[in-house]
Coordinates of C-alpha atoms in Angstrom, one line a residue:
L1 CA 5.7 29.8 -15.5
M2 CA 5.0 33.0 -13.6
V3 CA 2.8 34.5 -16.4
N4 CA 1.7 31.3 -18.2
N5 CA -2.0 30.7 -17.7
S6 CA -2.5 27.5 -19.9
L7 CA 0.1 24.9 -18.9
K8 CA -1.4 22.2 -16.7
E9 CA 1.4 19.7 -16.5
L10 CA 5.2 20.1 -16.4
V11 CA 7.1 16.8 -16.8
M12 CA 10.9 17.2 -16.3
G13 CA 11.7 13.8 -15.0
Y14 CA 15.0 12.1 -15.7
N15 CA 16.7 15.5 -16.4
Q16 CA 19.6 16.5 -14.2
I17 CA 18.3 19.9 -13.3
G18 CA 19.4 19.6 -9.7
D19 CA 18.6 22.0 -6.9
E20 CA 19.3 25.1 -9.0
G21 CA 16.8 23.9 -11.6
V22 CA 14.2 23.1 -9.0
L23 CA 14.7 26.6 -7.4
S24 CA 14.0 28.2 -10.8
V25 CA 10.8 26.0 -11.3
C26 CA 9.6 26.9 -7.7
E27 CA 10.1 30.6 -8.3
G28 CA 8.1 30.3 -11.5
L29 CA 5.3 28.5 -9.7
Q30 CA 5.0 30.9 -6.8
C31 CA 2.3 32.9 -8.7
N32 CA 1.1 30.2 -11.2
K33 CA -2.6 29.3 -10.9
T34 CA -2.9 26.6 -13.6
L35 CA -0.2 24.0 -13.1
T36 CA -1.7 20.9 -11.5
K37 CA 1.1 18.3 -12.1
L38 CA 4.8 18.6 -11.5
D39 CA 7.0 15.6 -12.4
I40 CA 10.6 16.0 -11.2
V41 CA 11.4 12.3 -10.8
R42 CA 15.1 11.5 -10.8
C43 CA 16.4 15.1 -11.3
G44 CA 19.3 15.1 -9.0
I45 CA 17.5 17.0 -6.2
S46 CA 18.9 17.1 -2.7
V47 CA 17.7 18.5 0.7
K48 CA 18.2 22.0 -0.7
G49 CA 15.7 21.4 -3.6
A50 CA 13.2 19.7 -1.2
S51 CA 13.3 22.8 0.9
C52 CA 12.4 25.0 -2.1
L53 CA 9.5 22.6 -2.8
G54 CA 8.3 22.8 0.8
E55 CA 8.3 26.6 0.5
L56 CA 6.4 26.4 -2.7
L57 CA 3.7 24.1 -1.2
K58 CA 3.0 26.8 1.4
V59 CA 1.9 29.3 -1.2
N60 CA 0.8 27.4 -4.3
N61 CA -2.9 26.9 -4.7
S62 CA -3.1 24.8 -7.9
L63 CA -0.7 21.9 -7.7
K64 CA -2.5 18.6 -7.2
L65 CA 0.2 16.0 -8.0
L66 CA 3.9 16.3 -7.1
M67 CA 6.1 13.4 -8.4
M68 CA 9.6 13.7 -6.9
G69 CA 10.7 10.1 -6.5
A70 CA 14.3 8.9 -7.0
N71 CA 15.8 12.1 -5.6
H72 CA 18.2 12.0 -2.7
I73 CA 16.3 14.1 -0.2
G74 CA 16.3 11.8 2.8
D75 CA 14.5 12.5 6.1
E76 CA 15.5 16.1 6.2
G77 CA 14.1 16.8 2.8
V78 CA 10.8 15.1 3.7
L79 CA 10.5 17.2 6.8
S80 CA 10.8 20.4 4.6
V81 CA 8.1 19.1 2.3
C82 CA 5.9 18.2 5.3
E83 CA 6.2 21.8 6.6
G84 CA 4.8 23.0 3.2
L85 CA 2.0 20.4 3.3
Q86 CA 0.7 21.8 6.6
C87 CA -0.3 25.0 4.7
N88 CA -1.3 23.4 1.4
K89 CA -4.9 22.7 0.6
T90 CA -4.7 21.4 -3.0
L91 CA -2.1 18.7 -3.2
T92 CA -3.8 15.3 -3.4
K93 CA -1.0 13.0 -4.5
L94 CA 2.7 13.0 -3.5
D95 CA 5.2 10.5 -4.9
M96 CA 8.4 10.2 -2.9
E97 CA 9.5 6.6 -3.7
W98 CA 13.2 5.9 -3.7
C99 CA 14.1 9.1 -1.8
G100 CA 16.1 7.6 1.0
V101 CA 13.4 8.2 3.6
S102 CA 13.4 6.2 6.8
V103 CA 10.7 5.7 9.4
T104 CA 11.7 9.1 10.9
G105 CA 10.9 11.0 7.7
A106 CA 7.8 8.9 7.0
S107 CA 6.4 9.6 10.4
C108 CA 5.9 13.3 9.6
L109 CA 3.6 12.5 6.7

C-alpha cells in the first residue's frame, strides 16, 4: 500500500485481521495517495486498532470513506478516531454502526 498508486478501494470486511492487521494497513496507508475507501467491517478491531486509525486520519489525504462497523471499539475507540478527524480534510463518510458506542462517544462526533 505504501508504493501502490492505483488501488482505490480496499475491502477487508468480515476477516479477523484484528488490531495487528489494522496496524499493518494503517502503516501502508500513511503515504498512500490513491485509496479512497477502506472497509474493515467486523474485523475484530478493538480500542488499539481504533487508535491506529485515528493516527492514520491525521496524516492521510486521500481516504473519503471509512467503514469500520461491528468492531468492539466503544467510546474510547471513537474518541481516538475523533482526534484524527480534527486534522482530516478528506473523509466524507464514516460508518461506525454496532461499535458499542454510547452517548459519550457519539458526542465527540
